[in-house]
JSON list of C-alpha atoms and ligand atoms in Angstrom, two decimals:
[
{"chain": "E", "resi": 190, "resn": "UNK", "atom": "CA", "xyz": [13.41, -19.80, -85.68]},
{"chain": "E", "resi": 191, "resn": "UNK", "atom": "CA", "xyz": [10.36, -19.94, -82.91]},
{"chain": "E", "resi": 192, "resn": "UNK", "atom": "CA", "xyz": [7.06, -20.04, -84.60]},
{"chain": "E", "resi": 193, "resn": "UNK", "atom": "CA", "xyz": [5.20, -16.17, -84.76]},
{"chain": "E", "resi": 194, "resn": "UNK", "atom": "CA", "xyz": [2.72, -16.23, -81.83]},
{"chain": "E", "resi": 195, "resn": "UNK", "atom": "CA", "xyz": [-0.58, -15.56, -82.76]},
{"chain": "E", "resi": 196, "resn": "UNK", "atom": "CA", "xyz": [-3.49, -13.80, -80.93]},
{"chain": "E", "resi": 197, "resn": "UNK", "atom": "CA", "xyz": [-7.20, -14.40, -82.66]},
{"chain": "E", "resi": 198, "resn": "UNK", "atom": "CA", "xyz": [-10.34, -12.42, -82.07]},
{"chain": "E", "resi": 199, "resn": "UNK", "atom": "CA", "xyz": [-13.35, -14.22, -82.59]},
{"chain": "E", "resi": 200, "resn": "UNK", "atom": "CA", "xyz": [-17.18, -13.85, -81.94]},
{"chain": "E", "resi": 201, "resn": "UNK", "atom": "CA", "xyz": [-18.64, -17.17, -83.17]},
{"chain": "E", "resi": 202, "resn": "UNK", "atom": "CA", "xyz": [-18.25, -20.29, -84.25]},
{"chain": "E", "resi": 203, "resn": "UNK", "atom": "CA", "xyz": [-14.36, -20.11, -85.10]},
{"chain": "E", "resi": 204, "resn": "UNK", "atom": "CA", "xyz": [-14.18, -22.97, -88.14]},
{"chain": "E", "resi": 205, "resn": "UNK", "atom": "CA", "xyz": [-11.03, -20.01, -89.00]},
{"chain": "E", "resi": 206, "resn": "UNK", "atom": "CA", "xyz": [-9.72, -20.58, -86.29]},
{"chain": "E", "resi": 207, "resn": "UNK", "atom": "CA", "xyz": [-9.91, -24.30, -86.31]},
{"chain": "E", "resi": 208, "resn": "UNK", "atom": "CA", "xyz": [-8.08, -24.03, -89.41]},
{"chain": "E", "resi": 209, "resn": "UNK", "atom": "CA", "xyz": [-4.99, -21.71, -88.53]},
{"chain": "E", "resi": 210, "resn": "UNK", "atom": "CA", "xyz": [-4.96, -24.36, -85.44]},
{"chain": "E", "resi": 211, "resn": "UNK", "atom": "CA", "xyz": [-4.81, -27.23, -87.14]},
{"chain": "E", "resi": 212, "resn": "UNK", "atom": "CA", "xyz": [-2.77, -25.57, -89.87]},
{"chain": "E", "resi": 213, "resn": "UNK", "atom": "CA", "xyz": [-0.47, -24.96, -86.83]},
{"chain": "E", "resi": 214, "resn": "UNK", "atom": "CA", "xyz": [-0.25, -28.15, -84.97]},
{"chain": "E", "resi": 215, "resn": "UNK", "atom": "CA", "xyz": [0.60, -30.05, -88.78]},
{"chain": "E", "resi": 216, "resn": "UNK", "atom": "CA", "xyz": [3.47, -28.05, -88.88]},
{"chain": "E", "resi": 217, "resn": "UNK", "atom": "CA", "xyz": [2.48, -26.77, -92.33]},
{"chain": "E", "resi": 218, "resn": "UNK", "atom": "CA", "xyz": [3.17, -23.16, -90.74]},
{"chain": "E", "resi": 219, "resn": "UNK", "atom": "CA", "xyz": [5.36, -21.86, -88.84]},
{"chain": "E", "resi": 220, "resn": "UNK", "atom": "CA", "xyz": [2.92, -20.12, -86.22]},
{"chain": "E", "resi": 221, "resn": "UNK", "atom": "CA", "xyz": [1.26, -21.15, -82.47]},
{"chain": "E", "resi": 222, "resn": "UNK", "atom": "CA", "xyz": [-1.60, -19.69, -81.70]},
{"chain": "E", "resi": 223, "resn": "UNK", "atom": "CA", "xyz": [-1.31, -18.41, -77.98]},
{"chain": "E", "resi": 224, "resn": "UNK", "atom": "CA", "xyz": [-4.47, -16.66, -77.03]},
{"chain": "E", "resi": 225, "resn": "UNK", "atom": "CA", "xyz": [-8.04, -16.60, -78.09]},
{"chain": "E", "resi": 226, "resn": "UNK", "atom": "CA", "xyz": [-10.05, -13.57, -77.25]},
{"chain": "E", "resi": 227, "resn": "UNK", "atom": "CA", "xyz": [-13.78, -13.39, -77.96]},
{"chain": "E", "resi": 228, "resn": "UNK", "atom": "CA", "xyz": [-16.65, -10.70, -77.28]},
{"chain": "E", "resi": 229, "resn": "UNK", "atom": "CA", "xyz": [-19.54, -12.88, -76.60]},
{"chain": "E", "resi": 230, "resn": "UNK", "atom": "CA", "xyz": [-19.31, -15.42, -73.78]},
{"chain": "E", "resi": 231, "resn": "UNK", "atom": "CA", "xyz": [-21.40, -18.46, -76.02]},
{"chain": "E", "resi": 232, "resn": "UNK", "atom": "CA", "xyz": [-18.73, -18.26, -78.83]},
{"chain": "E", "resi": 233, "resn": "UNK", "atom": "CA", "xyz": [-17.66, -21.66, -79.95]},
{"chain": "E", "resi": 234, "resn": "UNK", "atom": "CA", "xyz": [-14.36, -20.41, -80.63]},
{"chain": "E", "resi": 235, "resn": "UNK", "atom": "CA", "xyz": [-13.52, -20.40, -77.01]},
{"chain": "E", "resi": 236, "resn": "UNK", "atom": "CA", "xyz": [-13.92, -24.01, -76.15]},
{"chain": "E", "resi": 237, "resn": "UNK", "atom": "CA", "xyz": [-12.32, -24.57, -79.56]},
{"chain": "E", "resi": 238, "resn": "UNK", "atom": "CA", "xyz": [-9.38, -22.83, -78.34]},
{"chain": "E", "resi": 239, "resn": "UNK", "atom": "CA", "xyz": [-9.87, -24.67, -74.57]},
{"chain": "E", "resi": 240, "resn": "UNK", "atom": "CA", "xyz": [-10.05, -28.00, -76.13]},
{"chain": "E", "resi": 241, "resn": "UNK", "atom": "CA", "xyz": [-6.70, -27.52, -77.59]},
{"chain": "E", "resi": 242, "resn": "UNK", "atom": "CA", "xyz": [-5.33, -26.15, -74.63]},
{"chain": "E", "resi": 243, "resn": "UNK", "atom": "CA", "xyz": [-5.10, -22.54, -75.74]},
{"chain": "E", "resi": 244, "resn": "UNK", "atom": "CA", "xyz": [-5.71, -19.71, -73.15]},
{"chain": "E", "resi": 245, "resn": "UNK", "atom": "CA", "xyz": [-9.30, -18.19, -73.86]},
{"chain": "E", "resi": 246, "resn": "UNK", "atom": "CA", "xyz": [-10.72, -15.38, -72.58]},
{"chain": "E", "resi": 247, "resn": "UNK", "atom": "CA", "xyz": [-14.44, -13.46, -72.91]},
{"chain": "E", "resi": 248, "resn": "UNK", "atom": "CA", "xyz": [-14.13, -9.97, -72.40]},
{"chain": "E", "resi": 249, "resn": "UNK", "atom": "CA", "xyz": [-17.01, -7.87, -71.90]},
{"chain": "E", "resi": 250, "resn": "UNK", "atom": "CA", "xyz": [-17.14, -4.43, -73.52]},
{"chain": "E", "resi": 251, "resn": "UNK", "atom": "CA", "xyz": [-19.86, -3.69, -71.11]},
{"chain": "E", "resi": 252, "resn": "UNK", "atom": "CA", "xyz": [-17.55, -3.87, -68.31]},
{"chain": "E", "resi": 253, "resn": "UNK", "atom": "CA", "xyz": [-15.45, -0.76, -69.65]},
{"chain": "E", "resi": 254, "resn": "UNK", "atom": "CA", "xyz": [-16.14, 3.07, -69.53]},
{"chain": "E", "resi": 255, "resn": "UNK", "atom": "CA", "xyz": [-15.63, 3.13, -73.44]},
{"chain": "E", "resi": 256, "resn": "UNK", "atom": "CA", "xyz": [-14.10, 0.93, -76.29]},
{"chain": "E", "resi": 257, "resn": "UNK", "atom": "CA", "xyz": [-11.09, 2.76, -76.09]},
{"chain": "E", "resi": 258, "resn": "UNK", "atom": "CA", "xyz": [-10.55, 1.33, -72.51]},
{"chain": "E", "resi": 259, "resn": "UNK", "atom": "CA", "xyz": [-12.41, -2.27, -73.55]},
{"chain": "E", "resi": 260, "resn": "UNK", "atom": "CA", "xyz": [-9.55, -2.56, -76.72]},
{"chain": "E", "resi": 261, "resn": "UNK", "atom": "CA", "xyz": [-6.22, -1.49, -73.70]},
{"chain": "E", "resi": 262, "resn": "UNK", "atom": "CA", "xyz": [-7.54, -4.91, -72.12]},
{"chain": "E", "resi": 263, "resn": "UNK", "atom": "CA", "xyz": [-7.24, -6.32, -75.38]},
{"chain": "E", "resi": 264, "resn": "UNK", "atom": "CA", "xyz": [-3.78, -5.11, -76.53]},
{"chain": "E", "resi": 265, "resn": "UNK", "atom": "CA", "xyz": [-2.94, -5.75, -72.68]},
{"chain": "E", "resi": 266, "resn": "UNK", "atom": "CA", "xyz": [-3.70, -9.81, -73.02]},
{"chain": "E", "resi": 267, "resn": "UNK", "atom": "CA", "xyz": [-2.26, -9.57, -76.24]},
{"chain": "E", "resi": 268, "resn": "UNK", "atom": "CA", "xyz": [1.03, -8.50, -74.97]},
{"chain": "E", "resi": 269, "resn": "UNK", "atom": "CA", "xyz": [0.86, -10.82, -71.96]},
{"chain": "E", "resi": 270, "resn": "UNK", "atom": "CA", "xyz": [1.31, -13.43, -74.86]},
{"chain": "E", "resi": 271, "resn": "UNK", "atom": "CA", "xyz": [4.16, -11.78, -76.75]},
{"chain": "E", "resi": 272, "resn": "UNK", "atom": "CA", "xyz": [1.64, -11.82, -80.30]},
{"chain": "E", "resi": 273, "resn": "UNK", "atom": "CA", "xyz": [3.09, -11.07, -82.92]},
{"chain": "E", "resi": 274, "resn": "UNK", "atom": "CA", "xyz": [0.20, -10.99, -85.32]},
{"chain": "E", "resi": 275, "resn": "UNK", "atom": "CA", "xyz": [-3.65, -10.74, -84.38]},
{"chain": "E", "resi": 276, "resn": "UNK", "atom": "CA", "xyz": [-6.09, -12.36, -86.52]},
{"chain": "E", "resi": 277, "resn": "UNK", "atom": "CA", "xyz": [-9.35, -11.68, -86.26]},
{"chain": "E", "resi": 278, "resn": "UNK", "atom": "CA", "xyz": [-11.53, -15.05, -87.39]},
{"chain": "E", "resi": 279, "resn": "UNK", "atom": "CA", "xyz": [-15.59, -13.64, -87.61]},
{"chain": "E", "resi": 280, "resn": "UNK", "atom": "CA", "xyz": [-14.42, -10.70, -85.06]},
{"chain": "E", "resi": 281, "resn": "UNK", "atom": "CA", "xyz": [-17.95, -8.56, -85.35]},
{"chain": "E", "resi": 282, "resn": "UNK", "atom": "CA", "xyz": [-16.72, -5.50, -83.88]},
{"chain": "E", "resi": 283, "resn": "UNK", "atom": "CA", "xyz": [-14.60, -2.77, -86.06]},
{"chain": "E", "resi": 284, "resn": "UNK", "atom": "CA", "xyz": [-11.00, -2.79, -84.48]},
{"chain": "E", "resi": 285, "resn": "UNK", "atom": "CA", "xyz": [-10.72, 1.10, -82.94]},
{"chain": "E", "resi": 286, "resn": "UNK", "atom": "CA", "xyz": [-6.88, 2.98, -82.68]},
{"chain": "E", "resi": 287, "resn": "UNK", "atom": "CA", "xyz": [-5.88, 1.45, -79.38]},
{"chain": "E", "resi": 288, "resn": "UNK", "atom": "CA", "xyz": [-5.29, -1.67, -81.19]},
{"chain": "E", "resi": 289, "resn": "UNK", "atom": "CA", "xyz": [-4.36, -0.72, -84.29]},
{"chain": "E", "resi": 290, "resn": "UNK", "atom": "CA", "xyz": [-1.91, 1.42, -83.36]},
{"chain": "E", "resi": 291, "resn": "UNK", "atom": "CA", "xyz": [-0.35, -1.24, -80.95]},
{"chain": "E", "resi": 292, "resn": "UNK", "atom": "CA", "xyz": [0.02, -3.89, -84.20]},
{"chain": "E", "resi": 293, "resn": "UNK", "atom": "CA", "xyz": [0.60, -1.42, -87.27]},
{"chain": "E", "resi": 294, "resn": "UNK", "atom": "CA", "xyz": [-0.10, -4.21, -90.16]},
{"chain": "E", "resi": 295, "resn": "UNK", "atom": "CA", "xyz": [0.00, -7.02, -87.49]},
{"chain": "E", "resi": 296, "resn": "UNK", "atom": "CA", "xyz": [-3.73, -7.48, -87.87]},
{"chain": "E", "resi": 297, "resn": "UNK", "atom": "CA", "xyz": [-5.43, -9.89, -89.97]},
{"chain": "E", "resi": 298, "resn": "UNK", "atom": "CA", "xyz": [-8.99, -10.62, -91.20]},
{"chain": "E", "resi": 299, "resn": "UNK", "atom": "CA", "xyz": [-11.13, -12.84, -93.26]},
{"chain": "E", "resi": 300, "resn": "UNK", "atom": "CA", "xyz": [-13.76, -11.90, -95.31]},
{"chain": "E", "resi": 301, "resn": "UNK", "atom": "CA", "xyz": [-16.05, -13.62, -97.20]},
{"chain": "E", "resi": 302, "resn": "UNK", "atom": "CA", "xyz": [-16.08, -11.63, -100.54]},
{"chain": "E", "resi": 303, "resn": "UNK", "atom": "CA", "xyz": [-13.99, -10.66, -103.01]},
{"chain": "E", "resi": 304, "resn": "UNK", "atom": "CA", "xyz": [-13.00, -7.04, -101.75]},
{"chain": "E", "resi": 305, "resn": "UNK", "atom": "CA", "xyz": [-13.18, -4.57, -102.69]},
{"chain": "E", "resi": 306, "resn": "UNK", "atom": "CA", "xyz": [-16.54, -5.75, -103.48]},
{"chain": "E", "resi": 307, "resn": "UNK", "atom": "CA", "xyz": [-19.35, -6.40, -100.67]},
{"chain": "E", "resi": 308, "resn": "UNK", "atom": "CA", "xyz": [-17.40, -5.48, -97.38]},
{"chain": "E", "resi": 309, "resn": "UNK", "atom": "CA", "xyz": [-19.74, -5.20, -93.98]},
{"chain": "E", "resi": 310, "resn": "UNK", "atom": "CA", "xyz": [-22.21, -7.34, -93.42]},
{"chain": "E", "resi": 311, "resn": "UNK", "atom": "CA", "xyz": [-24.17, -10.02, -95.26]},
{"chain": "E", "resi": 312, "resn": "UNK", "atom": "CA", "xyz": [-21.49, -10.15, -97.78]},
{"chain": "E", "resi": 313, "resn": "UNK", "atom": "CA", "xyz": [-22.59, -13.67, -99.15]},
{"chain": "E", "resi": 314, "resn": "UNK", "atom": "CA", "xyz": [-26.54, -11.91, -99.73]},
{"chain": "E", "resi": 315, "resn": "UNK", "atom": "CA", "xyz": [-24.63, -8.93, -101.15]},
{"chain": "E", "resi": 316, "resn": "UNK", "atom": "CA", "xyz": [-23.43, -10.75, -103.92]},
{"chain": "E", "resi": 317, "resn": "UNK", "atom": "CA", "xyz": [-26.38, -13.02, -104.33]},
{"chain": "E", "resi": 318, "resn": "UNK", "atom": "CA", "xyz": [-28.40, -9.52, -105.07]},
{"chain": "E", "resi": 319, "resn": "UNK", "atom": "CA", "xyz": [-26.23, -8.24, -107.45]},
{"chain": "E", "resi": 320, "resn": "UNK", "atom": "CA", "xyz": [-26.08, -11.37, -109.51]},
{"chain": "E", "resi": 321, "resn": "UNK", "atom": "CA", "xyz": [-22.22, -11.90, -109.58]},
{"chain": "E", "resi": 322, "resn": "UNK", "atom": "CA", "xyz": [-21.31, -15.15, -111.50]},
{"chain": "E", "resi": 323, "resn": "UNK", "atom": "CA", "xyz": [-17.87, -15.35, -109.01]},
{"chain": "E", "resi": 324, "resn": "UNK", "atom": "CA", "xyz": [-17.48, -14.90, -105.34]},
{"chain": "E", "resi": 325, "resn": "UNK", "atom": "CA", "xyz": [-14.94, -15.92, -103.16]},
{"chain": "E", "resi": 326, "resn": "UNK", "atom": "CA", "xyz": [-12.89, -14.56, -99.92]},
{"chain": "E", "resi": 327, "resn": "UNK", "atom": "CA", "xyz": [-10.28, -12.10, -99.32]},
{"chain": "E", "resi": 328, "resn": "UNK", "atom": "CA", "xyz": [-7.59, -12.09, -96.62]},
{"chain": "E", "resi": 329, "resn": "UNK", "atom": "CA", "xyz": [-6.24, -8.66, -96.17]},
{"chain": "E", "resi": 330, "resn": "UNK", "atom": "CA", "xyz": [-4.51, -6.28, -93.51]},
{"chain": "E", "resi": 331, "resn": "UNK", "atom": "CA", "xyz": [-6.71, -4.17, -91.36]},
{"chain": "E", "resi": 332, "resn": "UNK", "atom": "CA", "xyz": [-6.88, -0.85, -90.95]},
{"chain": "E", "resi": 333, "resn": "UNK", "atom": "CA", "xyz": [-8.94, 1.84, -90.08]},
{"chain": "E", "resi": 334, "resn": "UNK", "atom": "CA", "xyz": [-12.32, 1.34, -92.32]},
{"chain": "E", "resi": 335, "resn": "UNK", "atom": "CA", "xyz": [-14.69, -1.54, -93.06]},
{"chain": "E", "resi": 336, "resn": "UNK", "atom": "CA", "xyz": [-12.85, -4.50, -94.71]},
{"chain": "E", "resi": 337, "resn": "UNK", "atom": "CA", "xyz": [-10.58, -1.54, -96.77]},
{"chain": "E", "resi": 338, "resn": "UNK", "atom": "CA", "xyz": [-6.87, -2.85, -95.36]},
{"chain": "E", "resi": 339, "resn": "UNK", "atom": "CA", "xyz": [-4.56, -3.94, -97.99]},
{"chain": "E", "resi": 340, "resn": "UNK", "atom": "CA", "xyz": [-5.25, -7.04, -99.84]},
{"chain": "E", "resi": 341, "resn": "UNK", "atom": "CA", "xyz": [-2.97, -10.18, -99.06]},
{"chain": "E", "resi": 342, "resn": "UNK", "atom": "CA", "xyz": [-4.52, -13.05, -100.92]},
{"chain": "E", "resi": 343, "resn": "UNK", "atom": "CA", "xyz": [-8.07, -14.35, -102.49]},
{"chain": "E", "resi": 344, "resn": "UNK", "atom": "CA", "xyz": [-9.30, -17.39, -103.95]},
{"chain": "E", "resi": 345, "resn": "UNK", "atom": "CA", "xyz": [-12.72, -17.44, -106.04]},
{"chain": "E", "resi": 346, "resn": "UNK", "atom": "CA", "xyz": [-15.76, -19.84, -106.05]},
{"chain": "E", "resi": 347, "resn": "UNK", "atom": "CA", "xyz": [-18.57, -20.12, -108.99]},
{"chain": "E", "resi": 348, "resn": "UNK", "atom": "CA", "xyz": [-21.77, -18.46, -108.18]},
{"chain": "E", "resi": 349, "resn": "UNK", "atom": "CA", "xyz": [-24.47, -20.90, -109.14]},
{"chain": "E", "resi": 350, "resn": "UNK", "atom": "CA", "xyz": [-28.34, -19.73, -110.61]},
{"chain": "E", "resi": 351, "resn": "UNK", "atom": "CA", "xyz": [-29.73, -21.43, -107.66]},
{"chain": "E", "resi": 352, "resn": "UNK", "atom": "CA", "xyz": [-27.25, -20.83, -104.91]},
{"chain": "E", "resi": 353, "resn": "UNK", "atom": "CA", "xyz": [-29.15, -19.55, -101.41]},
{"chain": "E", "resi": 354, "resn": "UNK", "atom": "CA", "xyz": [-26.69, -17.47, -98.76]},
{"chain": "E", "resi": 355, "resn": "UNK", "atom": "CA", "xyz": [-25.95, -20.74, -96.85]},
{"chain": "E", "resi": 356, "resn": "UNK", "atom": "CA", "xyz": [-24.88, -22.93, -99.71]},
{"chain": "E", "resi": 357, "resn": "UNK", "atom": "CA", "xyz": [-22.78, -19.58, -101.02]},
{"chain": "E", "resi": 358, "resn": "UNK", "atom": "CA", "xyz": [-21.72, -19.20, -97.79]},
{"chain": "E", "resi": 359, "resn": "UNK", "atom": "CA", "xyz": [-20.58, -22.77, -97.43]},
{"chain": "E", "resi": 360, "resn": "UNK", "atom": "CA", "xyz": [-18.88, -22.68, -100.74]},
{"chain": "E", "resi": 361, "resn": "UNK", "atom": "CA", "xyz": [-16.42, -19.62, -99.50]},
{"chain": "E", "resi": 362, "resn": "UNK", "atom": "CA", "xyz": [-15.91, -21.23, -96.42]},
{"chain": "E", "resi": 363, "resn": "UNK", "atom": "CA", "xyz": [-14.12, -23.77, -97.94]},
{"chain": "E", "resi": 364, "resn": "UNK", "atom": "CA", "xyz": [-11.78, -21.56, -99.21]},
{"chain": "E", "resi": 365, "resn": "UNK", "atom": "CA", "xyz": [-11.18, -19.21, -96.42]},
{"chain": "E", "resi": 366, "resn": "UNK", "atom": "CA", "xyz": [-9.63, -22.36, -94.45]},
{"chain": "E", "resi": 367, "resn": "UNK", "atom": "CA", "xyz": [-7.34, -22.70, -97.02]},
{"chain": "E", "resi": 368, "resn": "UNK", "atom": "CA", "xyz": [-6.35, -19.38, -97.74]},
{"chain": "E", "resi": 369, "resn": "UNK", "atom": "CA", "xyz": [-6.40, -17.62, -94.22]},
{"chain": "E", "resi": 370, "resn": "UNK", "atom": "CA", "xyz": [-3.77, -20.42, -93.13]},
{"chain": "E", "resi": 371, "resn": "UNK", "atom": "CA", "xyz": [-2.17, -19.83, -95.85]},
{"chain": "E", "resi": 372, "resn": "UNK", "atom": "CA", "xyz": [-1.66, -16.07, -95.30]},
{"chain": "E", "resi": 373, "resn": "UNK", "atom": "CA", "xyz": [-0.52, -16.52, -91.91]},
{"chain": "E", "resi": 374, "resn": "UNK", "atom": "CA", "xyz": [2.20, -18.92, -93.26]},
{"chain": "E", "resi": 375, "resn": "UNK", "atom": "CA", "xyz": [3.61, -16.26, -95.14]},
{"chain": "E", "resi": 376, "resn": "UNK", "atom": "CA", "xyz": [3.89, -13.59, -92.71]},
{"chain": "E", "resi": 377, "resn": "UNK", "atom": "CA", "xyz": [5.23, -16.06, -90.63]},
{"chain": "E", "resi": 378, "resn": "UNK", "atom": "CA", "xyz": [7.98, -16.45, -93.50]},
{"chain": "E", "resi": 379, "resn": "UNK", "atom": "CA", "xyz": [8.35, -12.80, -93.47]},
{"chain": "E", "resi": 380, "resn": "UNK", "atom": "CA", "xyz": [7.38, -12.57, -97.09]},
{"chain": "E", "resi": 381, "resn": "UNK", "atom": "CA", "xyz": [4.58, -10.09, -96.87]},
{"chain": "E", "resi": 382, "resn": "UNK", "atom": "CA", "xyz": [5.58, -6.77, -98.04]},
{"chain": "E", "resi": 383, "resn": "UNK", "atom": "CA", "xyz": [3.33, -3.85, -97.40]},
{"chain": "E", "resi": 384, "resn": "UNK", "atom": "CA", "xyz": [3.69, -0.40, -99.77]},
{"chain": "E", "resi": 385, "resn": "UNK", "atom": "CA", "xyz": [0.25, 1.48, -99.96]},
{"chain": "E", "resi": 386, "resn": "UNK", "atom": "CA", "xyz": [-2.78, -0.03, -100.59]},
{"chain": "E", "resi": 387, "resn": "UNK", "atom": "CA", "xyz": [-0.62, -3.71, -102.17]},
{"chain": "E", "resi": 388, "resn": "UNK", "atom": "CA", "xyz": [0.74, -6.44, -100.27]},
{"chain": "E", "resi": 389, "resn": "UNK", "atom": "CA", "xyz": [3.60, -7.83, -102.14]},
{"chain": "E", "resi": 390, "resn": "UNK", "atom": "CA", "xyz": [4.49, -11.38, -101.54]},
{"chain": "E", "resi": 391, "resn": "UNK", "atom": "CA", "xyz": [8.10, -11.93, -101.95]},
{"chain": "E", "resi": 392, "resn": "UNK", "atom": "CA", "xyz": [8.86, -15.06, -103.23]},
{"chain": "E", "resi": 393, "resn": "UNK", "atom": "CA", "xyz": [12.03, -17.20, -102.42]},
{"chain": "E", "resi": 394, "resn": "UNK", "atom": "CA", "xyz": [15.31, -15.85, -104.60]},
{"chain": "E", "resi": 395, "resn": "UNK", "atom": "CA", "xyz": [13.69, -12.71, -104.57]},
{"chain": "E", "resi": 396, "resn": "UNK", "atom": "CA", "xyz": [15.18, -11.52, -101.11]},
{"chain": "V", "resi": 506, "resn": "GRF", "atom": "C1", "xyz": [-16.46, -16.11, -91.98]},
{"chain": "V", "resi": 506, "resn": "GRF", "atom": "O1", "xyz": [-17.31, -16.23, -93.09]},
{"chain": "V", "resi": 506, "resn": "GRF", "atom": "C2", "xyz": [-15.53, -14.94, -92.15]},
{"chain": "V", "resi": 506, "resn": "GRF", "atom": "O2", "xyz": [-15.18, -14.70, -93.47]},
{"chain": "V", "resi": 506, "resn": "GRF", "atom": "C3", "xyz": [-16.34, -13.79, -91.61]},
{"chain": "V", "resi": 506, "resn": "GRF", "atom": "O3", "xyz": [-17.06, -14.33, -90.55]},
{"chain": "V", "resi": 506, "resn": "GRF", "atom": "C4", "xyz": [-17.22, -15.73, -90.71]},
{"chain": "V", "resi": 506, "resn": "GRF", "atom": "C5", "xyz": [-16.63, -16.37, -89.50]},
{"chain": "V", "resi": 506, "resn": "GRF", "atom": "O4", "xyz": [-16.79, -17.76, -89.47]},
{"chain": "V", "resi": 506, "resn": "GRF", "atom": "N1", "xyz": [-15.47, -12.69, -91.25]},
{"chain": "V", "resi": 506, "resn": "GRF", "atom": "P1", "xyz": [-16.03, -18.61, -88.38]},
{"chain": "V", "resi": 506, "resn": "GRF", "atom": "O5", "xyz": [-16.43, -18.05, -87.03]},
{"chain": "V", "resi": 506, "resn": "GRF", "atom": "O6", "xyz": [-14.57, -18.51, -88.62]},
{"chain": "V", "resi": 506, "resn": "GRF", "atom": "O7", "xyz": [-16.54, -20.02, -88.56]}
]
């Protein structure tokens, strides 16, 4: 079967998208990303995606009437590529209807908290004020709110007495770039099951 193409939105530095890449190219999924679209023009992403040879574009929502007509350019490029799945790797923009409704549960994002706990921003400083003991990530499918979509997978990190947001931050890190890959692997397997708010991952026998 061809790999699922992927399309990732991105406004930074892209170390998730380095990792679905490389996640890629070792064959340990079963996915290609084909474009990388970004929102800011200095976003490392994009020359991560040019140094491996993938198609990256900046779009400027400045150059369009609205977002409605900013997010048509978006589902536009992302149908040029035939994606199958958009994930969005430190996207900073809420995704509006005209994409959403052009990938119903085709849309993926990373966040660095265990949801529903802490979505928006500063979620590593969220749970540093509330003096959680765990933190961790959450991959889930997006929909219309903040971080709300249904939850796919999550993996948990100690929080430590003298933790700051960057050494937090770096902790989660290390898991999102194990678990967004993995996530992607198993839509790519067609095992992800959404009913309601639950992702069910159907597991091999089980079909
Ligand atoms: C990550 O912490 C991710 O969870 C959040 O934004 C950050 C993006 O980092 N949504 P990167 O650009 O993938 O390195």
């Amino acid at each position: 079967m061809a790999p699922v193409s992927l399309g990732v939105l991105a406004s930074g530095r892209g170390s998730n998208l380095q990792s679905i890449i490389d996640a890629c190219r070792r064959g340990d999924i079963k996915a290609e990303v084909k474009v990388v679209i970004s929102d800011r023009q200095d976003a490392y992403a994009l020359k991560r995606a040019e140094k491996h040879g993938i198609d990256a574009y900046y779009i400027n929502i400045k150059d369009y009437q609205d977002k409605a007509a900013y997010e048509t350019k978006i589902v536009e490029l992302l149908r040029r590529y035939n994606v199958q799945l958009v994930c969005l790797a430190g996207y900073m923009r809420l995704v509006g209807p005209t994409v959403l409704n052009a990938f119903p549960w085709r849309i993926m994002n990373i966040h660095p908290s265990l949801l529903p706990s802490f979505p928006g921003l500063h979620a590593q400083k969220q749970a540093l004020d509330c003096g959680v003991k765990v933190s961790g990530c959450t991959v889930h499918f997006v929909d219309e709110g903040m971080d709300s979509g249904p939850i796919i997978l999550q993996a948990c990190v100690p929080v430590y007495d003298d933790d700051t947001e960057d050494s937090l931050a770096e902790r989660i890190l290390e898991q999102e770039h194990k678990i967004y890959p993995r996530a992607v692997g198993l839509f790519a397997e067609g095992k992800l099951i959404v009913r309601g708010k639950k992702v069910f991952i159907r597991e091999a026998g089980n079909d």
